[in-house]
Every structure is written in C-alpha cells, then in structure tokens.
Short mmCIF file of C-alpha atoms and ligand atoms in Angstrom, two decimals:
data_model
loop_
_atom_site.label_atom_id
_atom_site.label_comp_id
_atom_site.label_asym_id
_atom_site.label_seq_id
_atom_site.Cartn_x
_atom_site.Cartn_y
_atom_site.Cartn_z
CA MET A 1 -4.11 -39.90 -1.98
CA THR A 2 -4.51 -42.69 -4.50
CA LYS A 3 -2.66 -42.36 -7.76
CA LYS A 4 -4.10 -39.59 -9.90
CA SER A 5 -5.75 -40.45 -13.18
CA LEU A 6 -4.07 -39.21 -16.33
CA GLN A 7 -6.78 -36.59 -16.81
CA THR A 8 -6.11 -35.15 -13.35
CA GLN A 9 -2.34 -35.56 -13.74
CA ILE A 10 -2.46 -33.39 -16.86
CA ILE A 11 -3.91 -30.60 -14.76
CA HIS A 12 -2.15 -31.19 -11.40
CA THR A 13 1.45 -31.72 -12.42
CA ASP A 14 4.04 -32.76 -9.82
CA TYR A 15 6.80 -30.80 -11.51
CA THR A 16 8.03 -27.46 -10.15
CA ALA A 17 10.80 -25.61 -11.97
CA PRO A 18 13.87 -24.91 -9.85
CA GLY A 19 13.93 -21.51 -8.11
CA GLY A 20 16.74 -19.00 -8.26
CA PHE A 21 16.21 -17.87 -11.85
CA ALA A 22 17.30 -14.29 -12.49
CA ALA A 23 17.08 -12.06 -15.55
CA PHE A 24 16.53 -8.36 -16.26
CA PRO A 25 13.01 -8.56 -17.67
CA PRO A 26 10.22 -8.84 -15.13
CA ALA A 27 8.22 -12.06 -15.32
CA ILE A 28 4.85 -12.11 -17.07
CA HIS A 29 2.30 -13.50 -14.63
CA HIS A 30 -0.96 -14.51 -16.28
CA ALA A 31 -3.79 -14.98 -13.84
CA SER A 32 -7.50 -14.76 -13.47
CA THR A 33 -7.54 -17.15 -10.49
CA VAL A 34 -4.89 -16.37 -7.92
CA LEU A 35 -4.17 -19.28 -5.54
CA PHE A 36 -4.16 -18.75 -1.78
CA GLU A 37 -1.93 -20.86 0.39
CA SER A 38 -4.67 -21.47 2.91
CA VAL A 39 -8.10 -20.31 3.96
CA ALA A 40 -6.44 -18.11 6.59
CA ALA A 41 -4.25 -16.48 3.93
CA MET A 42 -7.32 -15.99 1.71
CA ARG A 43 -9.16 -14.27 4.56
CA SER A 44 -6.30 -12.00 5.61
CA GLY A 45 -5.23 -10.75 2.15
CA GLU A 46 -6.25 -7.15 1.42
CA TRP A 47 -6.10 -6.26 -2.26
CA LYS A 48 -6.22 -2.54 -1.54
CA GLU A 49 -3.03 -2.72 0.50
CA LYS A 50 -1.26 -4.59 -2.30
CA ASN A 51 0.15 -6.85 0.42
CA ALA A 52 -1.40 -9.95 -1.15
CA TYR A 53 -2.61 -11.23 -4.50
CA THR A 54 -6.32 -11.95 -4.49
CA TYR A 55 -7.58 -11.98 -8.06
CA GLY A 56 -6.14 -11.32 -11.51
CA LEU A 57 -8.14 -8.10 -11.84
CA HIS A 58 -6.63 -6.69 -8.65
CA GLY A 59 -3.06 -7.15 -9.74
CA THR A 60 -0.21 -9.56 -10.27
CA PRO A 61 3.55 -9.15 -9.73
CA THR A 62 3.74 -7.95 -13.35
CA THR A 63 1.19 -5.15 -12.98
CA PHE A 64 2.39 -4.16 -9.50
CA THR A 65 5.91 -3.81 -10.91
CA LEU A 66 4.76 -1.59 -13.76
CA GLU A 67 2.70 0.54 -11.38
CA ALA A 68 5.69 1.01 -9.08
CA ARG A 69 7.99 1.95 -11.95
CA LEU A 70 5.55 4.52 -13.32
CA ALA A 71 5.06 5.99 -9.86
CA GLU A 72 8.84 6.42 -9.59
CA ILE A 73 8.96 8.31 -12.89
CA GLU A 74 6.13 10.68 -11.85
CA ASP A 75 7.32 10.88 -8.25
CA ALA A 76 3.89 9.59 -7.19
CA ARG A 77 3.08 7.35 -4.23
CA HIS A 78 0.28 5.33 -5.83
CA CYS A 79 -0.45 4.14 -9.34
CA LEU A 80 -3.29 2.22 -10.97
CA LEU A 81 -3.31 0.81 -14.49
CA ALA A 82 -6.24 0.89 -16.89
CA PRO A 83 -6.77 -0.78 -20.28
CA SER A 84 -6.43 2.53 -22.16
CA GLY A 85 -5.72 6.17 -21.50
CA LEU A 86 -9.40 6.88 -21.90
CA ALA A 87 -10.29 4.19 -19.35
CA ALA A 88 -7.87 5.91 -16.96
CA ILE A 89 -9.74 9.20 -17.49
CA ALA A 90 -13.05 7.44 -16.85
CA MET A 91 -11.65 5.90 -13.65
CA VAL A 92 -10.89 9.38 -12.32
CA ASP A 93 -14.35 10.70 -13.19
CA PHE A 94 -16.22 7.74 -11.73
CA ALA A 95 -14.07 7.77 -8.59
CA LEU A 96 -14.56 11.45 -7.82
CA LEU A 97 -17.90 12.56 -9.29
CA LYS A 98 -21.46 11.75 -8.36
CA THR A 99 -24.90 13.01 -9.37
CA GLY A 100 -25.21 16.72 -8.63
CA ASP A 101 -21.48 17.41 -8.97
CA ASP A 102 -19.73 19.65 -11.45
CA VAL A 103 -16.50 19.08 -13.39
CA LEU A 104 -14.46 21.67 -15.30
CA LEU A 105 -12.66 20.66 -18.48
CA PRO A 106 -10.30 22.76 -20.61
CA ASP A 107 -11.81 23.65 -23.95
CA ASN A 108 -8.80 22.06 -25.70
CA VAL A 109 -9.21 18.78 -23.81
CA TYR A 110 -8.50 15.43 -25.47
CA ASN A 111 -11.70 14.98 -27.43
CA PRO A 112 -12.83 11.60 -25.98
CA ASN A 113 -12.57 13.22 -22.51
CA ARG A 114 -14.94 15.93 -23.79
CA GLU A 115 -17.26 13.20 -25.08
CA LEU A 116 -17.18 11.54 -21.64
CA GLY A 117 -18.10 14.91 -20.14
CA ARG A 118 -21.03 15.10 -22.54
CA TRP A 119 -22.19 11.65 -21.38
CA LEU A 120 -21.87 12.59 -17.70
CA SER A 121 -23.95 15.71 -18.41
CA ASN A 122 -26.62 13.99 -20.46
CA ASP A 123 -27.14 10.81 -18.45
CA PHE A 124 -25.56 11.07 -15.00
CA GLY A 125 -26.79 14.40 -13.63
CA ILE A 126 -23.23 15.76 -13.48
CA THR A 127 -22.51 19.10 -15.13
CA ALA A 128 -19.40 19.28 -17.31
CA ARG A 129 -18.34 22.83 -18.18
CA TYR A 130 -15.50 23.98 -20.39
CA TYR A 131 -12.97 26.69 -19.65
CA ASP A 132 -10.40 28.62 -21.65
CA PRO A 133 -7.17 26.62 -21.24
CA LEU A 134 -5.30 29.91 -20.64
CA VAL A 135 -7.67 30.97 -17.84
CA GLY A 136 -5.02 30.55 -15.11
CA ALA A 137 -6.10 32.00 -11.74
CA GLY A 138 -9.36 33.06 -13.43
CA ILE A 139 -10.60 29.51 -12.91
CA ALA A 140 -11.65 30.76 -9.45
CA ASP A 141 -14.59 32.58 -11.06
CA LEU A 142 -15.87 29.33 -12.57
CA ILE A 143 -15.75 27.20 -9.43
CA GLN A 144 -19.18 26.54 -7.94
CA PRO A 145 -20.03 25.00 -4.56
CA ASN A 146 -20.70 21.68 -6.36
CA THR A 147 -17.49 21.71 -8.43
CA LYS A 148 -15.45 18.65 -7.45
CA LEU A 149 -12.83 18.28 -10.13
CA VAL A 150 -10.82 20.39 -12.58
CA TRP A 151 -9.21 18.55 -15.48
CA THR A 152 -6.10 20.03 -17.06
CA GLU A 153 -4.06 18.97 -20.05
CA ALA A 154 -0.57 20.35 -20.50
CA PRO A 155 -0.46 21.27 -23.28
CA GLY A 156 -3.71 20.46 -25.11
CA SER A 157 -2.62 17.76 -27.52
CA VAL A 158 -4.08 19.31 -30.69
CA SER A 159 -3.97 23.10 -30.29
CA MET A 160 -1.11 23.06 -27.74
CA GLU A 161 -2.10 25.87 -25.34
CA VAL A 162 0.00 25.52 -22.18
CA PRO A 163 -2.03 26.05 -19.00
CA ASP A 164 -0.74 27.78 -15.87
CA LEU A 165 -0.97 24.77 -13.56
CA PRO A 166 0.24 26.42 -10.32
CA ALA A 167 -2.36 29.19 -10.74
CA ILE A 168 -5.18 26.74 -11.51
CA CYS A 169 -4.19 24.46 -8.62
CA ALA A 170 -3.97 27.32 -6.13
CA ALA A 171 -7.42 28.60 -7.09
CA ALA A 172 -8.97 25.13 -7.05
CA HIS A 173 -7.38 24.12 -3.74
CA ALA A 174 -8.56 27.33 -2.11
CA ARG A 175 -12.08 25.99 -2.72
CA GLY A 176 -11.28 22.38 -1.85
CA VAL A 177 -11.44 21.21 -5.48
CA LEU A 178 -9.10 18.50 -6.82
CA VAL A 179 -7.04 19.02 -9.98
CA ALA A 180 -6.31 16.18 -12.41
CA LEU A 181 -3.67 16.50 -15.12
CA ASP A 182 -3.49 14.58 -18.39
CA ASN A 183 0.30 14.40 -18.55
CA THR A 184 0.52 12.28 -21.70
CA TRP A 185 2.24 14.87 -23.90
CA SER A 186 5.41 14.94 -21.81
CA ALA A 187 5.20 11.30 -20.64
CA GLY A 188 5.78 12.40 -17.06
CA LEU A 189 9.37 13.24 -18.09
CA ALA A 190 9.26 16.94 -18.89
CA LEU A 191 6.64 18.22 -16.44
CA ARG A 192 6.65 17.63 -12.67
CA GLY A 193 2.90 17.82 -12.21
CA PHE A 194 2.74 16.96 -8.50
CA ASP A 195 5.41 19.56 -7.67
CA LEU A 196 3.24 22.17 -9.42
CA GLY A 197 0.32 21.27 -7.18
CA VAL A 198 -1.68 18.74 -9.23
CA ASP A 199 -3.50 16.07 -7.18
CA ILE A 200 -3.95 13.35 -9.78
CA ILE A 201 -1.88 12.57 -12.87
CA MET A 202 -3.21 10.50 -15.73
CA GLN A 203 -1.06 9.22 -18.57
CA ALA A 204 -1.85 7.36 -21.79
CA LEU A 205 0.91 4.74 -21.69
CA THR A 206 -0.16 4.02 -25.28
CA LYS A 207 2.19 6.81 -26.30
CA TYR A 208 5.86 7.17 -25.29
CA GLN A 209 5.85 4.59 -22.50
CA SER A 210 5.05 1.82 -24.95
CA GLY A 211 6.78 3.49 -27.87
CA GLY A 212 5.81 0.61 -30.13
CA SER A 213 2.47 1.83 -31.57
CA ASP A 214 1.13 -1.56 -30.51
CA VAL A 215 -0.28 -1.34 -26.96
CA LEU A 216 -3.19 0.54 -25.39
CA MET A 217 -2.90 1.32 -21.68
CA GLY A 218 -3.36 4.11 -19.18
CA ALA A 219 -2.29 4.98 -15.66
CA VAL A 220 -3.61 7.15 -12.85
CA MET A 221 -1.25 8.34 -10.13
CA THR A 222 -1.50 10.30 -6.94
CA ARG A 223 0.45 11.13 -3.82
CA ASP A 224 -2.64 11.26 -1.62
CA ARG A 225 -3.76 8.05 0.05
CA ALA A 226 -7.39 9.11 0.48
CA VAL A 227 -7.68 10.05 -3.20
CA HIS A 228 -5.93 6.83 -4.17
CA ASP A 229 -8.42 4.79 -2.14
CA LYS A 230 -11.31 6.34 -4.07
CA LEU A 231 -9.54 5.67 -7.35
CA ALA A 232 -8.82 2.09 -6.30
CA MET A 233 -12.49 1.49 -5.51
CA ALA A 234 -13.50 2.79 -8.96
CA HIS A 235 -10.76 0.68 -10.55
CA MET A 236 -12.09 -2.40 -8.76
CA ARG A 237 -15.78 -1.67 -9.34
CA LEU A 238 -15.30 -0.99 -13.04
CA GLY A 239 -13.06 -4.04 -13.51
CA LEU A 240 -10.25 -2.08 -15.18
CA GLY A 241 -7.72 -4.89 -15.46
CA VAL A 242 -4.85 -4.89 -17.95
CA SER A 243 -3.28 -7.89 -19.63
CA ALA A 244 0.06 -9.13 -18.31
CA ASP A 245 1.46 -9.29 -21.84
CA ASP A 246 0.54 -5.66 -22.46
CA ALA A 247 2.01 -4.61 -19.10
CA TYR A 248 5.20 -6.40 -20.12
CA LEU A 249 5.30 -4.57 -23.47
CA VAL A 250 5.01 -1.21 -21.70
CA MET A 251 7.78 -2.19 -19.27
CA ARG A 252 9.94 -3.21 -22.21
CA GLY A 253 9.66 0.35 -23.53
CA LEU A 254 10.47 2.17 -20.30
CA PRO A 255 14.29 1.89 -20.22
CA SER A 256 14.59 3.64 -23.58
CA MET A 257 11.74 6.09 -23.05
CA LYS A 258 13.75 9.12 -21.97
CA LEU A 259 16.28 8.74 -24.79
CA ARG A 260 13.47 8.28 -27.32
CA PHE A 261 11.63 11.30 -25.90
CA GLU A 262 14.74 13.45 -26.28
CA ALA A 263 15.23 12.25 -29.85
CA HIS A 264 11.56 13.02 -30.68
CA ASP A 265 12.03 16.43 -29.05
CA ALA A 266 15.15 17.34 -31.04
CA GLY A 267 13.59 16.15 -34.30
CA ALA A 268 10.31 17.96 -33.69
CA ARG A 269 12.01 21.26 -32.87
CA ARG A 270 14.05 21.04 -36.05
CA VAL A 271 11.05 20.25 -38.26
CA ALA A 272 8.96 22.91 -36.50
CA ALA A 273 11.68 25.54 -37.04
CA TRP A 274 11.83 24.63 -40.71
CA LEU A 275 8.04 24.91 -41.02
CA LYS A 276 8.09 28.25 -39.20
CA ALA A 277 10.16 29.74 -42.03
CA ARG A 278 7.73 28.56 -44.72
CA PRO A 279 5.31 31.03 -46.33
CA GLU A 280 2.52 28.40 -46.39
CA ILE A 281 2.43 28.28 -42.57
CA THR A 282 1.07 31.12 -40.44
CA SER A 283 1.82 29.68 -37.02
CA VAL A 284 3.69 26.84 -35.41
CA LEU A 285 1.84 25.59 -32.33
CA HIS A 286 4.80 24.04 -30.54
CA PRO A 287 5.17 25.11 -26.90
CA ALA A 288 8.88 25.88 -27.40
CA PHE A 289 7.96 28.45 -30.08
CA GLU A 290 6.63 31.94 -29.43
CA ASP A 291 3.57 31.43 -31.64
CA CYS A 292 2.22 28.93 -29.14
CA PRO A 293 -0.27 30.28 -26.56
CA GLY A 294 1.28 29.70 -23.14
CA HIS A 295 4.86 29.58 -24.46
CA ALA A 296 6.17 31.52 -21.43
CA THR A 297 4.42 29.08 -19.08
CA TRP A 298 6.03 26.18 -20.91
CA GLN A 299 9.45 27.84 -20.48
CA ARG A 300 8.80 28.21 -16.75
CA ASP A 301 7.36 24.75 -16.03
CA PHE A 302 8.69 22.25 -18.59
CA SER A 303 12.09 20.73 -19.24
CA GLY A 304 11.36 19.30 -22.69
CA ALA A 305 8.76 18.85 -25.38
CA GLY A 306 8.69 15.48 -27.15
CA GLY A 307 7.54 15.00 -30.73
CA LEU A 308 4.01 16.37 -30.99
CA PHE A 309 3.10 19.80 -32.39
CA SER A 310 0.70 21.44 -34.82
CA VAL A 311 0.86 24.08 -37.53
CA ILE A 312 -1.76 26.35 -39.03
CA PHE A 313 -1.77 26.79 -42.76
CA ASP A 314 -2.32 30.18 -44.29
CA GLU A 315 -6.05 30.75 -44.77
CA ARG A 316 -5.60 31.12 -48.52
CA TYR A 317 -5.35 27.32 -48.70
CA THR A 318 -8.64 25.46 -48.87
CA GLU A 319 -9.25 22.26 -46.95
CA GLU A 320 -9.04 20.42 -50.25
CA GLN A 321 -5.50 21.75 -50.69
CA THR A 322 -4.33 20.95 -47.17
CA ASP A 323 -5.90 17.49 -47.46
CA ARG A 324 -3.82 17.01 -50.60
CA PHE A 325 -0.73 18.07 -48.65
CA VAL A 326 -1.49 15.42 -46.00
CA ASP A 327 -2.20 12.73 -48.59
CA SER A 328 1.03 13.56 -50.42
CA LEU A 329 3.27 12.87 -47.43
CA ALA A 330 5.11 9.59 -47.85
CA LEU A 331 6.93 9.20 -44.53
CA PHE A 332 4.08 10.41 -42.29
CA GLY A 333 1.31 7.92 -41.59
CA LEU A 334 -2.22 9.32 -41.40
CA GLY A 335 -3.41 8.06 -38.03
CA TYR A 336 -4.23 8.83 -34.41
CA SER A 337 -2.05 8.24 -31.38
CA TRP A 338 1.66 9.07 -31.33
CA GLY A 339 4.84 8.39 -29.37
CA GLY A 340 6.08 5.58 -31.63
CA ALA A 341 9.02 5.46 -34.02
CA ASN A 342 6.90 6.37 -37.05
CA SER A 343 6.02 9.94 -37.90
CA LEU A 344 2.31 10.72 -38.13
CA VAL A 345 0.13 13.52 -39.43
CA MET A 346 -3.52 14.46 -38.81
CA PRO A 347 -5.63 17.39 -40.05
CA TYR A 348 -8.28 18.68 -37.62
CA ARG A 349 -11.54 20.54 -38.16
CA MET A 350 -11.13 22.75 -35.14
CA ALA A 351 -14.53 24.42 -35.28
CA ALA A 352 -16.11 20.98 -34.75
CA ILE A 353 -14.13 20.19 -31.59
CA ARG A 354 -13.85 23.64 -29.96
CA ARG A 355 -16.41 26.10 -28.67
CA ASN A 356 -14.83 29.38 -29.74
CA TRP A 357 -12.14 28.51 -32.23
CA GLU A 358 -11.22 31.75 -33.95
CA GLY A 359 -8.20 30.52 -35.85
CA LYS A 360 -8.39 30.73 -39.60
CA GLY A 361 -6.63 28.20 -41.78
CA THR A 362 -6.39 24.44 -41.42
CA LEU A 363 -4.66 22.98 -38.37
CA VAL A 364 -2.43 19.99 -39.10
CA ARG A 365 -0.80 18.05 -36.29
CA PHE A 366 2.53 16.29 -36.65
CA ASN A 367 4.06 13.56 -34.55
CA ILE A 368 7.76 13.51 -35.33
CA GLY A 369 9.02 9.95 -35.10
CA LEU A 370 12.57 8.68 -35.01
CA GLU A 371 13.34 8.88 -38.73
CA SER A 372 16.08 11.17 -40.05
CA THR A 373 14.82 14.76 -39.83
CA ASP A 374 16.44 15.55 -43.20
CA ASP A 375 14.23 12.92 -44.79
CA LEU A 376 11.14 14.17 -42.96
CA ILE A 377 11.76 17.76 -44.04
CA ALA A 378 12.35 16.69 -47.65
CA ASP A 379 9.05 14.80 -47.52
CA ILE A 380 7.18 17.82 -46.14
CA GLU A 381 8.78 20.04 -48.77
CA GLN A 382 7.61 17.84 -51.64
CA ALA A 383 4.10 17.62 -50.12
CA LEU A 384 3.94 21.43 -49.78
CA GLY A 385 4.69 21.50 -53.51
CA GLN A 386 1.41 19.61 -54.04
CA LEU A 387 -0.66 22.37 -52.37
CA GLN A 388 -0.94 24.43 -55.54
CA LYS A 389 -1.91 21.67 -57.94
C1 PLP B 401 -3.95 9.13 -26.49
C2 PLP B 401 -4.37 10.06 -25.44
C3 PLP B 401 -5.28 9.68 -24.46
C4 PLP B 401 -6.00 8.34 -24.46
O1 PLP B 401 -5.20 7.24 -24.58
P1 PLP B 401 -5.77 5.90 -25.24
O2 PLP B 401 -4.88 4.85 -24.68
O3 PLP B 401 -5.68 6.07 -26.71
O4 PLP B 401 -7.19 5.74 -24.77
C5 PLP B 401 -5.61 10.59 -23.49
N1 PLP B 401 -5.06 11.82 -23.48
C6 PLP B 401 -4.18 12.22 -24.40
C7 PLP B 401 -3.62 13.59 -24.31
C8 PLP B 401 -3.82 11.36 -25.43
O5 PLP B 401 -2.97 11.78 -26.34
#
C-alpha cells in the first residue's frame, strides 16, 4: 500500500498499545461498529450465543461482564440488560405476550408497569388484569386458557404487601403459565426468587446496584434457555442497548452493594420502629413489621429488607397537613427512585393508583439513605411538629 495521506492516517493509526495491562475495574468498551477479523469470522459469529461480538447493540465485553455478574448474584443462567427498569419490564411483556393473550398483574404493581398493561389492553389486543397481591394459591381461579404471564412484585414498592411466591408459582406452573418477579426491592440479595419457583427475574439496576442516584438501567434474568431465547429476540428487536459508561457505573457499585443494602436495612428498621411508636402514625408498612400485609411470608422467604418502607398517617391529618410534613423535612429529598445514599420521601394518593384501596390516612414512603439515623429521626421529629400548624 502506498503511504497513507494524513487524513487517512488520522483515522487508521499504526499504533497499538502494549498488551498485558491488568487492573481491577473492567474495561469500558464503546462500540456501535464491532470489527470482524475476516468475512469468515463475520459469518460464523452468533450474537445469541454470546460467543462473538457482532454489533454494539448486541453486547460488548463491558455489558457481557455486567450481565454475568448480575446472573451470579441472582443465581441465574442468563441475563440481559435494558436501558431502564421499565424497559426491562417491557422486554418481558413483548417477548412473551401476543395479541389474544392475557397477563395478570398485582394490584400493587410498580405504577409504570400498570400503565404498560393499560397500553397492551387498549392497543395490542392483550388483556391485562389485576389481582390482590395477597391472593397466593387463589391465583389459580384467575388463570384463563389464554393467560401467559403472571407478574409479581415482592413486596409492592409503595404499599409493601408481600406475596406468597411459592403458592403463586405452583398455581401458575400447574397451568403452564410463566411467573415474572420484579425483584428490585431486595436487589436480588434478600430474596432467592428462582429457588421459590419464579421463571423470570427483573431488576431496576437504577436502585441499589448503581447506588449513585445517577444511572438508569434494568436487567432481566432467567435460568431457562428457551425463555431466555425469547427474551433475547425481544431485546434485539426492540434495540434495548445500554451505554458502556452506564454499565461501568453499575459495575462500580456492585462490590459495595451488599454492605450498603445492610446499612440501609439497619437504618430503615430503626427509623420505622421509631415511627411505629408515634401517635401520628397508624401503621408502618415495612415487611419486617407486623402491620405489613404479608409479614409472615416475608419472614419465611426473605433474609433482609433494605431501605424502603411506607407509613400511614392517622386519618385525622388532612393531605394539606401531611404535605406540610413532607415539605418540612430537611434531610429527605422529595423525589422518585431510591437505593442511593440520600434519604428520600414521597406521598402517594393511593386511591388514584389502586383499584380497591380501603386504607384511610395519607401514605408516605421513605427511602432511608446512608445518613446517621439519629439525624434522620431528629429531622422527622421536627417535621411531625409542623403537622399541627
Ligand atoms: C424503579 C423501579 C422500576 C423501574 O426502574 P427504572 O430504571 O426507573 O425504569 C421498576 N420496578 C420497581 C419496583 C422500581 O422501584
């Protein structure tokens, strides 16, 4: 080849960095185009087998590494990443449902999942029906011949009911129906979903896995190759790629995740116990507390709880008063998501997001961050003082 022009030289450099570099962090591989060594290599690579790199969307060493590490934590065989937890939920629905099918969702389901169900019902000819999260084996009565999927969430991340997963899975499997679990609340650390019978586990990595309140990502895992293949086709067809930088940020959070989770858990139980003793609060919806529907199931199936729980204010307080409580908190940010170092708070209008919400009094959800619990309790105490003003 004749000498390259400067313009070409700028693009086709002759320099290659020496090999043999080693460090703990995984490398960040950016790629849309992935280069094949030869036409033969291009033709033989099979993205679904993950035995070759074919295109940035189908994975790089960075995303494959994160998928493998998440699968280890959940004791899964296969893992796929998505650009958000909600995109991971959508991947499951589009992989497993088609026109004429039916999907069952718990009535306390993560609200955007409910909204997706509404869309499937309105525009895709799929029925989405809602069940009492405490239904247990009674789910059998709701399963129709066209039911293909049962979503579960353990616990529901606002009202915290803990479902009986083994009972739901047994009833669903008896009718050949798959069960998907949103396992975000316990980060895959405190609930062994596959061992309880679940077929598919979804996680919002946005929460504890990242831990930084700065990344959006989701994952879908399974032990079943045939189910994984369907998920992988949906992942490919929908173009659910994640950025290498974001995958790196999630991986950066993983080594400290369990220790952070335990610290959130200890802090949340302490704050929840303090709230339980307060006259302003009628119930503490934390699965480790007796007030929480499904508490006994949590004791049987879970090994921890993390930082997220809700309380219900006595019905004598108006929404205006509980809003003032929320606005008066100084250390709790008012915002969605959770799992980061900063404590958060969010009031919910339950009647608007649930079919048969009978609870009276405002529900307020707390995410206990990594601050000192003494400081958090002092902050809540001063904000409770603002209720009466
Ligand atoms: C946050 C969350 C999701 C969605 O995750 P995003 O990354 O925000 O889309 C799904 N399920 C639960 C239970 C969540 O808390």
